[in-house]
Amino acid sequence: AKIPATVIVIFGAAGDLTWRKLMPALYNLYLGKRMPDRFMMLGVAHTDISLDDFQRHLREGIDQFSRSGKAKPDDWDDFKKHLSYQKGDFNDDATYTGLKQQIDKIEKDWGEPVNRVYYMAVPPAFFESIAVRVGKNGLCKNKQLARIVVEKPFGHDIESARHLNNLLHELFDESQIYRIDHYLGKETVQNILAFRFANAMFEPIWNRNYIDHVQITVAEQIGIENRGNYYETAGALRDMIQNHLLQLLCLVAMEPTASFKADEIRNKKVDVLNALRKITPEQVHEYAVRGQYGEGWVEGKHVKGYRQEQDVSKTSNVDTFAAVKFFIDNWRWQDVPFYLRSGKRMAETISVITIQFKQVPHRSFPVESTENWQPNKLVLNIQPHMGIQLRFQAKIPGVKMLLNPVDMVFDYVDSYPAGSPEAYETLLLDIFEGDTTLFMRSDQVEAAWNVLMPILDTWQANTSPNFPNYAAGTYGPEDAEALIAKDGHNWMVIP
Ligand code: BG6
């Protein structure tokens, strides 16, 4: 269906997210002829910058970060006609009345109803102020036409998330609210549902009878870059586990849906979050491990410890690594552990989900043939490798019966050399089209906070005496190894 004419208001237009992610994504949608026939992007920020300089700055971002490479002059000249800038204070009503005038004028000039997308690409401290002012200045009067996009972090804990949800619900219907978790827009993440529910052979064994445990690793080599101010209020548990990793867990664990309707999928996901076993404060040390990096070596380069980073306290108690063991209390998953870990300044940058199956019930081969025996594993490679591997035993060619694990591999690069859209392209297009499937509903966000609160509270109340407890360039603290080793397993990153 044709996408209606759209005005995209970007609050925080001079910021990093707009520069690195949003503009390159919008530009690629434009190159792919996916933008609405009529669209206008209105950037708003408090930076004093001319329209020319604003456009130049965005072009540099596109040149650096766009998957299609440097912008070609003709394309860019056309694209930039859709880009305007308004300097404005997010806390000042005048900013919003100015915007309203602009949008009303566009609507009049185009002679058709215009969709309004309000994108909050700003620090969370501004969410409330912007949402309220968009509401009270009549920018979202027509509910059919207005949408608001909220970046993460959505809240700082369960209370603040609830508060923000209540506030948004006073101004918008849930169907107008797009809470971003950009992992859901990743091609390989969307493919989890295709893999599970568009194939007959995996789902029958996708349960506690065949699966031993599940591991989800999202490791990054980067540190906190220049985000010390934000990261000091967040930490790995809030920054990654609460959203990205728990969403991956939901996709692996959810029940099949009858259709692909947004709310049906979101219902099944929230069922998983609600079934996560709530741990008590006394159990936190058994189920969760935190870490903070000290100095070390990453890719041959010496890097600072977290406490030496800019805008970070010398005695910071913030976690840059978190590992948690979850159980899902339902019929499908009872007693199957889900181990999640994520950290900064890790040895590799890799996101991977490993599903380990149970051992065979009986080994009928001679002992010497089974030395390298491994349980079957299904590896969902999210990034940077994109693909799926299935590991199973095969006979080593030769006169003896010797076994070795081998892989069956689906690799995106081989099968789809043309490449995949960036997550933000998919998500922005969904917003224009009004599809909320890949966005977080209010109850999902709250359920995810809810299950983490005992850990967050316990960590907050007790400073960690041994920070920093892992060297940059490693896979996190020893305690994280112990967390999984006590159940007889190891963390795996297979590719
Ligand atoms: C963001 C986090 O949500 O995700 C960052 O705030 C993190 O700390 C980033 O680096 C990782 O995203 P990606 O797409 O690079 O894996």
Short mmCIF file of C-alpha atoms and ligand atoms in Angstrom, two decimals:
data_model
loop_
_atom_site.label_atom_id
_atom_site.label_comp_id
_atom_site.label_asym_id
_atom_site.label_seq_id
_atom_site.Cartn_x
_atom_site.Cartn_y
_atom_site.Cartn_z
CA ALA A 1 0.00 0.00 0.00
CA LYS A 2 1.09 3.54 -0.64
CA ILE A 3 2.58 5.26 2.38
CA PRO A 4 0.76 8.50 3.18
CA ALA A 5 2.58 11.82 2.96
CA THR A 6 4.72 12.11 6.08
CA VAL A 7 6.47 14.75 8.10
CA ILE A 8 9.20 13.38 10.34
CA VAL A 9 10.13 15.63 13.21
CA ILE A 10 13.44 14.61 14.73
CA PHE A 11 14.10 15.99 18.20
CA GLY A 12 17.80 15.77 18.79
CA ALA A 13 18.64 16.34 15.13
CA ALA A 14 22.15 17.51 15.91
CA GLY A 15 22.90 14.45 18.02
CA ASP A 16 24.85 11.29 17.49
CA LEU A 17 21.94 8.94 16.83
CA THR A 18 20.57 11.15 14.06
CA TRP A 19 24.00 11.45 12.56
CA ARG A 20 25.09 7.82 12.72
CA LYS A 21 21.87 5.87 12.41
CA LEU A 22 18.72 7.78 11.52
CA MET A 23 19.94 9.83 8.58
CA PRO A 24 21.90 7.03 6.91
CA ALA A 25 18.80 4.84 7.31
CA LEU A 26 16.44 7.47 5.90
CA TYR A 27 18.85 8.07 3.06
CA ASN A 28 19.00 4.38 2.17
CA LEU A 29 15.22 4.12 2.28
CA TYR A 30 15.16 7.05 -0.09
CA LEU A 31 17.70 5.40 -2.43
CA GLY A 32 15.65 2.21 -2.34
CA LYS A 33 12.54 4.24 -3.23
CA ARG A 34 10.91 3.26 0.01
CA MET A 35 10.22 6.69 1.43
CA PRO A 36 6.69 8.06 1.15
CA ASP A 37 6.10 9.89 -2.16
CA ARG A 38 5.84 13.08 -0.19
CA PHE A 39 7.99 13.50 2.89
CA MET A 40 9.73 16.18 4.85
CA MET A 41 12.24 15.81 7.67
CA LEU A 42 12.22 18.61 10.23
CA GLY A 43 15.26 18.55 12.48
CA VAL A 44 14.96 20.19 15.88
CA ALA A 45 17.79 20.80 18.33
CA HIS A 46 19.13 23.56 20.54
CA THR A 47 22.31 23.88 18.46
CA ASP A 48 22.84 27.14 16.65
CA ILE A 49 23.54 25.92 13.15
CA SER A 50 22.54 27.13 9.68
CA LEU A 51 20.50 24.90 7.42
CA ASP A 52 23.50 24.56 5.10
CA ASP A 53 25.79 23.48 7.89
CA PHE A 54 23.17 21.14 9.28
CA GLN A 55 22.78 19.46 5.92
CA ARG A 56 26.53 19.29 5.43
CA HIS A 57 26.95 17.67 8.82
CA LEU A 58 24.32 15.05 8.03
CA ARG A 59 25.90 14.33 4.70
CA GLU A 60 29.20 13.59 6.41
CA GLY A 61 27.37 11.10 8.62
CA ILE A 62 25.86 9.43 5.58
CA ASP A 63 29.23 9.32 3.85
CA GLN A 64 30.73 7.60 6.87
CA PHE A 65 27.97 5.30 8.03
CA SER A 66 25.63 4.57 5.18
CA ARG A 67 25.75 0.98 3.94
CA SER A 68 25.49 2.33 0.39
CA GLY A 69 28.69 4.32 0.79
CA LYS A 70 29.23 7.96 0.00
CA ALA A 71 26.24 9.97 -1.15
CA LYS A 72 26.28 10.73 -4.87
CA PRO A 73 25.89 14.44 -5.63
CA ASP A 74 22.64 14.15 -7.59
CA ASP A 75 20.99 11.89 -5.05
CA TRP A 76 22.09 14.09 -2.21
CA ASP A 77 20.90 17.29 -3.86
CA ASP A 78 17.47 15.83 -4.22
CA PHE A 79 17.39 14.25 -0.76
CA LYS A 80 18.44 17.40 1.03
CA LYS A 81 15.44 19.29 -0.35
CA HIS A 82 13.47 17.25 2.17
CA LEU A 83 15.56 18.38 5.11
CA SER A 84 14.96 21.44 7.19
CA TYR A 85 16.17 22.59 10.57
CA GLN A 86 14.66 24.49 13.42
CA LYS A 87 16.64 25.64 16.40
CA GLY A 88 14.56 25.21 19.48
CA ASP A 89 14.55 24.53 23.17
CA PHE A 90 12.75 21.25 23.96
CA ASN A 91 11.35 22.81 27.13
CA ASP A 92 9.87 25.84 25.42
CA ASP A 93 6.31 25.78 24.04
CA ALA A 94 7.32 28.21 21.31
CA THR A 95 9.36 25.42 19.69
CA TYR A 96 6.20 23.37 19.34
CA THR A 97 3.92 26.12 18.13
CA GLY A 98 6.56 26.89 15.50
CA LEU A 99 6.58 23.24 14.45
CA LYS A 100 2.83 23.13 14.29
CA GLN A 101 2.76 26.11 11.96
CA GLN A 102 5.31 24.49 9.71
CA ILE A 103 3.47 21.19 9.56
CA ASP A 104 0.10 22.84 8.99
CA LYS A 105 1.60 24.80 6.13
CA ILE A 106 3.09 21.66 4.57
CA GLU A 107 -0.27 19.95 4.84
CA LYS A 108 -1.95 22.87 3.13
CA ASP A 109 0.65 23.04 0.36
CA TRP A 110 0.43 19.30 -0.30
CA GLY A 111 -3.34 19.33 -0.18
CA GLU A 112 -3.63 15.98 1.60
CA PRO A 113 -3.61 14.69 5.19
CA VAL A 114 -0.08 14.35 6.48
CA ASN A 115 1.22 11.74 8.90
CA ARG A 116 3.28 13.21 11.69
CA VAL A 117 6.09 11.19 13.19
CA TYR A 118 7.71 12.66 16.31
CA TYR A 119 11.04 10.98 16.85
CA MET A 120 12.67 11.53 20.24
CA ALA A 121 16.33 10.99 19.47
CA VAL A 122 17.24 12.70 22.73
CA PRO A 123 18.49 11.73 26.19
CA PRO A 124 15.67 10.29 28.33
CA ALA A 125 15.60 13.38 30.54
CA PHE A 126 13.77 15.14 27.68
CA PHE A 127 11.19 12.42 26.88
CA GLU A 128 8.59 13.71 29.27
CA SER A 129 8.97 17.34 28.39
CA ILE A 130 8.78 16.71 24.65
CA ALA A 131 5.86 14.27 24.84
CA VAL A 132 3.84 16.61 27.03
CA ARG A 133 4.50 19.62 24.83
CA VAL A 134 3.74 17.73 21.63
CA GLY A 135 0.45 16.83 23.29
CA LYS A 136 -0.58 20.12 24.73
CA ASN A 137 0.39 22.19 21.69
CA GLY A 138 -1.97 20.28 19.47
CA LEU A 139 0.68 18.42 17.48
CA CYS A 140 -1.03 15.06 17.90
CA LYS A 141 -4.67 16.08 17.84
CA ASN A 142 -5.60 13.66 15.12
CA LYS A 143 -4.69 10.27 16.58
CA GLN A 144 -4.87 8.55 13.22
CA LEU A 145 -2.11 10.78 11.88
CA ALA A 146 0.31 11.20 14.77
CA ARG A 147 2.99 8.79 16.01
CA ILE A 148 5.63 9.19 18.65
CA VAL A 149 8.91 7.30 18.69
CA VAL A 150 10.69 6.77 21.98
CA GLU A 151 14.32 5.72 21.97
CA LYS A 152 15.81 3.62 24.71
CA PRO A 153 16.42 3.63 27.60
CA PHE A 154 12.73 3.43 28.38
CA GLY A 155 12.87 4.24 32.07
CA HIS A 156 15.61 3.64 34.57
CA ASP A 157 13.72 1.08 36.61
CA ILE A 158 10.21 -0.28 36.91
CA GLU A 159 8.84 2.85 38.56
CA SER A 160 10.17 5.34 36.04
CA ALA A 161 9.11 3.10 33.16
CA ARG A 162 5.59 2.96 34.57
CA HIS A 163 5.56 6.68 35.06
CA LEU A 164 6.61 7.27 31.45
CA ASN A 165 4.06 4.78 30.16
CA ASN A 166 1.27 6.43 32.13
CA LEU A 167 2.27 9.81 30.87
CA LEU A 168 2.40 8.68 27.24
CA HIS A 169 -0.95 6.95 27.59
CA GLU A 170 -2.56 10.20 28.69
CA LEU A 171 -1.51 11.74 25.40
CA PHE A 172 -1.39 8.88 22.92
CA ASP A 173 -3.07 5.57 22.25
CA GLU A 174 -0.73 2.63 22.62
CA SER A 175 -0.95 2.09 18.85
CA GLN A 176 0.66 5.50 18.30
CA ILE A 177 3.68 4.77 20.48
CA TYR A 178 6.80 3.22 18.97
CA ARG A 179 9.28 2.17 21.63
CA ILE A 180 12.52 1.35 19.90
CA ASP A 181 14.63 -1.69 20.55
CA HIS A 182 16.77 -1.61 17.46
CA TYR A 183 17.78 -5.28 17.84
CA LEU A 184 14.27 -6.20 16.73
CA GLY A 185 14.93 -4.55 13.39
CA LYS A 186 18.04 -6.60 12.69
CA GLU A 187 17.61 -9.00 9.82
CA THR A 188 18.99 -11.98 11.73
CA VAL A 189 16.78 -11.23 14.71
CA GLN A 190 13.63 -11.09 12.60
CA ASN A 191 14.73 -14.34 11.05
CA ILE A 192 14.42 -16.16 14.37
CA LEU A 193 10.65 -16.25 13.94
CA ALA A 194 10.95 -17.32 10.32
CA PHE A 195 13.35 -20.08 11.28
CA ARG A 196 11.17 -21.36 14.07
CA PHE A 197 7.71 -21.00 12.58
CA ALA A 198 8.20 -21.34 8.83
CA ASN A 199 9.84 -24.75 9.13
CA ALA A 200 8.35 -28.02 10.24
CA MET A 201 11.46 -29.68 11.57
CA PHE A 202 12.69 -27.51 14.43
CA GLU A 203 9.61 -26.67 16.41
CA PRO A 204 8.79 -30.24 17.52
CA ILE A 205 12.12 -30.46 19.33
CA TRP A 206 12.10 -26.85 20.55
CA ASN A 207 11.40 -27.61 24.18
CA ARG A 208 12.67 -29.04 27.45
CA ASN A 209 12.59 -32.59 26.16
CA TYR A 210 15.38 -31.95 23.66
CA ILE A 211 17.02 -28.66 24.57
CA ASP A 212 19.56 -28.74 27.37
CA HIS A 213 20.15 -25.02 27.69
CA VAL A 214 20.32 -21.77 25.75
CA GLN A 215 23.07 -19.16 25.74
CA ILE A 216 22.85 -15.62 24.49
CA THR A 217 26.03 -13.59 24.20
CA VAL A 218 26.22 -9.99 23.04
CA ALA A 219 29.85 -8.99 23.34
CA GLU A 220 31.34 -5.69 22.20
CA GLN A 221 34.96 -4.68 21.87
CA ILE A 222 34.12 -1.00 22.16
CA GLY A 223 34.15 0.60 25.57
CA ILE A 224 31.70 3.28 26.52
CA GLU A 225 33.17 5.72 23.97
CA ASN A 226 32.13 9.25 24.91
CA ARG A 227 28.97 8.17 26.71
CA GLY A 228 30.28 8.27 30.28
CA ASN A 229 27.48 10.51 31.51
CA TYR A 230 24.82 8.17 30.27
CA TYR A 231 26.62 4.97 31.09
CA GLU A 232 27.22 5.97 34.71
CA THR A 233 23.44 6.03 35.14
CA ALA A 234 22.95 2.76 33.25
CA GLY A 235 25.39 -0.15 33.26
CA ALA A 236 25.27 -3.31 31.19
CA LEU A 237 22.19 -4.80 32.83
CA ARG A 238 20.11 -1.73 32.00
CA ASP A 239 21.78 -0.87 28.72
CA MET A 240 21.70 -4.31 27.10
CA ILE A 241 20.08 -7.12 29.10
CA GLN A 242 16.84 -5.28 29.99
CA ASN A 243 16.08 -4.71 26.34
CA HIS A 244 18.15 -6.34 23.60
CA LEU A 245 19.03 -9.64 25.27
CA LEU A 246 15.65 -10.20 26.87
CA GLN A 247 14.02 -9.56 23.51
CA LEU A 248 16.25 -12.20 21.95
CA LEU A 249 15.29 -14.57 24.74
CA CYS A 250 11.61 -13.88 24.02
CA LEU A 251 12.01 -14.71 20.35
CA VAL A 252 13.73 -17.98 21.15
CA ALA A 253 11.26 -18.97 23.84
CA MET A 254 7.85 -17.67 22.71
CA GLU A 255 4.96 -19.86 21.62
CA PRO A 256 3.88 -19.83 17.97
CA THR A 257 1.24 -17.31 16.99
CA ALA A 258 -1.85 -17.96 14.90
CA SER A 259 -1.12 -14.98 12.69
CA PHE A 260 1.52 -12.32 12.21
CA LYS A 261 -0.51 -9.56 13.83
CA ALA A 262 1.51 -7.14 15.92
CA ASP A 263 -0.39 -7.68 19.11
CA GLU A 264 -0.47 -11.42 18.80
CA ILE A 265 3.30 -11.55 18.56
CA ARG A 266 3.69 -9.08 21.37
CA ASN A 267 1.28 -11.10 23.53
CA LYS A 268 3.38 -14.22 23.11
CA LYS A 269 6.54 -12.34 23.94
CA VAL A 270 5.12 -10.78 27.05
CA ASP A 271 3.98 -14.24 28.14
CA VAL A 272 7.64 -15.26 28.21
CA LEU A 273 8.69 -12.24 30.22
CA ASN A 274 5.91 -12.84 32.69
CA ALA A 275 6.97 -16.46 33.05
CA LEU A 276 10.58 -15.62 33.87
CA ARG A 277 11.31 -16.83 37.35
CA LYS A 278 11.64 -13.89 39.71
CA ILE A 279 14.70 -14.24 41.86
CA THR A 280 14.84 -13.03 45.43
CA PRO A 281 17.48 -10.57 46.64
CA GLU A 282 19.14 -13.46 48.54
CA GLN A 283 19.47 -15.45 45.32
CA VAL A 284 21.00 -12.67 43.24
CA HIS A 285 24.56 -13.91 43.73
CA GLU A 286 23.57 -17.37 42.48
CA TYR A 287 21.93 -16.09 39.32
CA ALA A 288 23.70 -12.90 38.32
CA VAL A 289 27.28 -11.74 37.92
CA ARG A 290 28.49 -8.23 37.31
CA GLY A 291 31.79 -7.01 36.00
CA GLN A 292 33.67 -3.85 35.27
CA TYR A 293 36.64 -3.63 32.95
CA GLY A 294 40.05 -2.50 33.96
CA GLU A 295 42.75 -1.50 31.52
CA GLY A 296 43.86 -4.03 29.00
CA TRP A 297 44.48 -4.81 25.36
CA VAL A 298 41.90 -4.88 22.62
CA GLU A 299 42.99 -5.80 19.10
CA GLY A 300 46.61 -5.05 19.97
CA LYS A 301 45.81 -1.62 21.37
CA HIS A 302 46.17 -0.65 25.01
CA VAL A 303 42.90 0.75 26.38
CA LYS A 304 41.89 2.46 29.64
CA GLY A 305 39.88 0.93 32.39
CA TYR A 306 36.28 2.02 32.87
CA ARG A 307 37.06 4.17 35.88
CA GLN A 308 39.60 6.10 33.83
CA GLU A 309 37.10 6.91 31.07
CA GLN A 310 35.82 10.43 30.59
CA ASP A 311 32.87 11.44 32.82
CA VAL A 312 33.22 8.31 34.94
CA SER A 313 33.74 8.32 38.69
CA LYS A 314 37.09 6.96 39.88
CA THR A 315 35.18 4.76 42.31
CA SER A 316 32.31 3.89 39.99
CA ASN A 317 30.24 0.89 40.94
CA VAL A 318 28.67 0.60 37.48
CA ASP A 319 28.64 -2.76 35.69
CA THR A 320 30.11 -2.86 32.19
CA PHE A 321 29.44 -6.60 32.05
CA ALA A 322 26.47 -8.59 33.26
CA ALA A 323 25.60 -12.28 33.10
CA VAL A 324 22.30 -13.68 34.29
CA LYS A 325 20.81 -17.15 34.43
CA PHE A 326 17.08 -17.26 33.82
CA PHE A 327 14.45 -19.94 34.07
CA ILE A 328 11.11 -19.77 32.32
CA ASP A 329 8.38 -21.29 34.40
CA ASN A 330 6.08 -22.84 31.83
CA TRP A 331 5.51 -26.24 30.26
CA ARG A 332 7.85 -25.76 27.35
CA TRP A 333 10.87 -24.56 29.28
CA GLN A 334 10.69 -25.80 32.85
CA ASP A 335 14.25 -26.35 34.17
CA VAL A 336 16.00 -25.28 30.97
CA PRO A 337 18.50 -22.57 31.88
CA PHE A 338 18.87 -19.53 29.65
CA TYR A 339 22.28 -17.93 30.21
CA LEU A 340 22.59 -14.33 29.07
CA ARG A 341 25.73 -12.21 29.07
CA SER A 342 26.77 -8.90 27.63
CA GLY A 343 29.75 -6.66 28.13
CA LYS A 344 31.91 -3.84 26.90
CA ARG A 345 35.60 -4.24 26.06
CA MET A 346 35.25 -7.92 25.40
CA ALA A 347 37.69 -10.03 23.42
CA GLU A 348 35.48 -10.00 20.32
CA THR A 349 32.48 -8.18 18.95
CA ILE A 350 29.92 -10.88 18.49
CA SER A 351 26.23 -11.51 19.09
CA VAL A 352 25.22 -15.12 19.08
CA ILE A 353 22.53 -17.42 20.40
CA THR A 354 23.48 -21.02 21.04
CA ILE A 355 20.90 -23.69 21.60
CA GLN A 356 22.48 -26.77 23.04
CA PHE A 357 20.56 -30.01 22.72
CA LYS A 358 20.65 -32.90 25.15
CA GLN A 359 23.20 -35.65 24.89
CA VAL A 360 22.21 -38.77 23.04
CA PRO A 361 20.68 -41.28 25.46
CA HIS A 362 23.30 -43.92 24.77
CA ARG A 363 26.64 -44.01 22.96
CA SER A 364 26.89 -47.16 20.95
CA PHE A 365 30.33 -46.32 19.52
CA PRO A 366 33.66 -47.46 20.94
CA VAL A 367 35.03 -45.00 23.47
CA GLU A 368 38.02 -43.93 21.36
CA SER A 369 35.72 -42.91 18.54
CA THR A 370 33.80 -40.48 20.64
CA GLU A 371 36.56 -38.34 22.13
CA ASN A 372 35.45 -35.23 20.28
CA TRP A 373 31.82 -35.91 20.81
CA GLN A 374 29.69 -32.82 21.40
CA PRO A 375 26.01 -32.42 22.03
CA ASN A 376 24.16 -31.02 19.01
CA LYS A 377 24.15 -27.28 18.83
CA LEU A 378 22.18 -24.84 16.84
CA VAL A 379 23.91 -21.50 16.55
CA LEU A 380 22.03 -18.40 15.50
CA ASN A 381 24.64 -15.88 14.45
CA ILE A 382 23.21 -12.41 14.83
CA GLN A 383 26.28 -10.30 14.03
CA PRO A 384 28.85 -9.63 12.65
CA HIS A 385 28.59 -13.12 11.12
CA MET A 386 25.03 -13.50 9.94
CA GLY A 387 23.70 -16.98 9.59
CA ILE A 388 22.77 -20.25 11.21
CA GLN A 389 24.91 -23.28 11.96
CA LEU A 390 23.85 -26.71 13.00
CA ARG A 391 26.55 -28.78 14.61
CA PHE A 392 26.32 -32.55 14.60
CA GLN A 393 28.64 -35.60 14.70
CA ALA A 394 29.85 -37.18 11.53
CA LYS A 395 32.24 -39.98 10.76
CA ILE A 396 35.76 -38.89 9.94
CA PRO A 397 36.66 -40.43 6.57
CA GLY A 398 39.01 -43.34 7.18
CA VAL A 399 39.18 -46.99 7.93
CA LYS A 400 38.19 -46.55 11.58
CA MET A 401 34.88 -45.43 13.02
CA LEU A 402 35.94 -42.09 14.44
CA LEU A 403 33.56 -39.22 15.01
CA ASN A 404 33.95 -35.50 14.85
CA PRO A 405 31.52 -32.58 15.02
CA VAL A 406 30.82 -30.80 11.71
CA ASP A 407 28.61 -27.88 10.74
CA MET A 408 25.76 -27.37 8.37
CA VAL A 409 25.82 -23.70 7.58
CA PHE A 410 23.51 -21.03 6.25
CA ASP A 411 25.49 -17.87 5.64
CA TYR A 412 23.81 -14.62 4.62
CA VAL A 413 26.84 -13.47 2.67
CA ASP A 414 26.71 -16.52 0.41
CA SER A 415 22.96 -16.68 0.04
CA TYR A 416 22.23 -12.96 -0.14
CA PRO A 417 25.31 -11.14 -1.39
CA ALA A 418 23.33 -7.97 -2.00
CA GLY A 419 23.31 -7.35 1.74
CA SER A 420 20.60 -6.54 4.25
CA PRO A 421 18.98 -3.32 5.36
CA GLU A 422 20.14 -1.76 8.59
CA ALA A 423 17.83 -2.23 11.56
CA TYR A 424 16.85 1.42 11.54
CA GLU A 425 15.73 1.24 7.92
CA THR A 426 13.30 -1.54 8.73
CA LEU A 427 12.08 0.18 11.86
CA LEU A 428 11.59 3.59 10.27
CA LEU A 429 9.66 2.08 7.41
CA ASP A 430 7.46 0.22 9.89
CA ILE A 431 6.76 3.50 11.64
CA PHE A 432 5.76 5.15 8.37
CA GLU A 433 3.53 2.22 7.56
CA GLY A 434 2.05 2.07 11.04
CA ASP A 435 3.27 -1.43 11.91
CA THR A 436 4.10 -1.84 15.61
CA THR A 437 5.16 -5.49 15.52
CA LEU A 438 8.86 -4.80 16.02
CA PHE A 439 8.38 -2.28 18.80
CA MET A 440 8.04 -2.75 22.51
CA ARG A 441 4.58 -2.53 24.00
CA SER A 442 4.18 -0.92 27.43
CA ASP A 443 3.60 -4.21 29.23
CA GLN A 444 6.71 -5.76 27.67
CA VAL A 445 8.93 -2.98 28.89
CA GLU A 446 7.50 -3.16 32.37
CA ALA A 447 7.72 -6.94 32.55
CA ALA A 448 11.37 -6.78 31.55
CA TRP A 449 12.14 -4.23 34.24
CA ASN A 450 10.17 -6.19 36.73
CA VAL A 451 12.24 -9.33 36.44
CA LEU A 452 15.50 -7.39 36.76
CA MET A 453 14.59 -5.22 39.71
CA PRO A 454 15.90 -7.57 42.44
CA ILE A 455 19.28 -7.67 40.71
CA LEU A 456 19.42 -3.93 40.09
CA ASP A 457 18.43 -3.17 43.66
CA THR A 458 20.91 -5.61 45.14
CA TRP A 459 23.77 -4.32 43.01
CA GLN A 460 22.86 -0.76 43.81
CA ALA A 461 22.76 -1.42 47.53
CA ASN A 462 26.05 -3.31 47.63
CA THR A 463 29.13 -1.84 46.07
CA SER A 464 31.28 -4.39 44.38
CA PRO A 465 34.54 -4.67 46.32
CA ASN A 466 36.50 -6.28 43.49
CA PHE A 467 35.88 -3.80 40.65
CA PRO A 468 37.54 -3.68 38.17
CA ASN A 469 37.28 -7.45 37.91
CA TYR A 470 38.11 -8.14 34.30
CA ALA A 471 40.76 -6.85 31.97
CA ALA A 472 39.69 -5.14 28.78
CA GLY A 473 39.97 -7.58 25.90
CA THR A 474 38.75 -10.63 27.79
CA TYR A 475 35.40 -12.34 28.15
CA GLY A 476 34.51 -10.83 31.50
CA PRO A 477 35.08 -11.81 35.11
CA GLU A 478 35.88 -15.31 36.31
CA ASP A 479 32.64 -15.35 38.25
CA ALA A 480 30.79 -15.38 34.95
CA GLU A 481 32.59 -18.59 34.02
CA ALA A 482 31.71 -20.01 37.40
CA LEU A 483 28.04 -19.08 36.95
CA ILE A 484 27.73 -21.48 34.06
CA ALA A 485 30.47 -23.96 35.02
CA LYS A 486 28.63 -24.93 38.20
CA ASP A 487 25.90 -26.31 35.94
CA GLY A 488 28.47 -28.25 33.94
CA HIS A 489 28.59 -25.93 30.89
CA ASN A 490 30.88 -23.43 29.22
CA TRP A 491 30.17 -20.20 27.46
CA MET A 492 30.45 -20.68 23.74
CA VAL A 493 31.02 -18.39 20.81
CA ILE A 494 31.23 -20.77 17.94
CA PRO A 495 31.96 -19.10 14.58
C1 BG6 B 1 22.72 0.25 22.33
C2 BG6 B 1 23.51 0.41 23.58
O1 BG6 B 1 21.37 0.09 22.62
O2 BG6 B 1 23.19 -0.87 21.60
C3 BG6 B 1 25.00 0.52 23.28
O3 BG6 B 1 23.10 1.57 24.29
C4 BG6 B 1 25.45 -0.63 22.42
O4 BG6 B 1 25.75 0.56 24.48
C5 BG6 B 1 24.54 -0.79 21.21
O5 BG6 B 1 26.79 -0.40 22.01
C6 BG6 B 1 24.88 -2.05 20.43
O6 BG6 B 1 24.17 -2.06 19.24
P1 BG6 B 1 24.71 -2.85 17.97
O7 BG6 B 1 23.63 -2.71 16.97
O8 BG6 B 1 25.99 -2.20 17.59
O9 BG6 B 1 24.92 -4.26 18.43
#
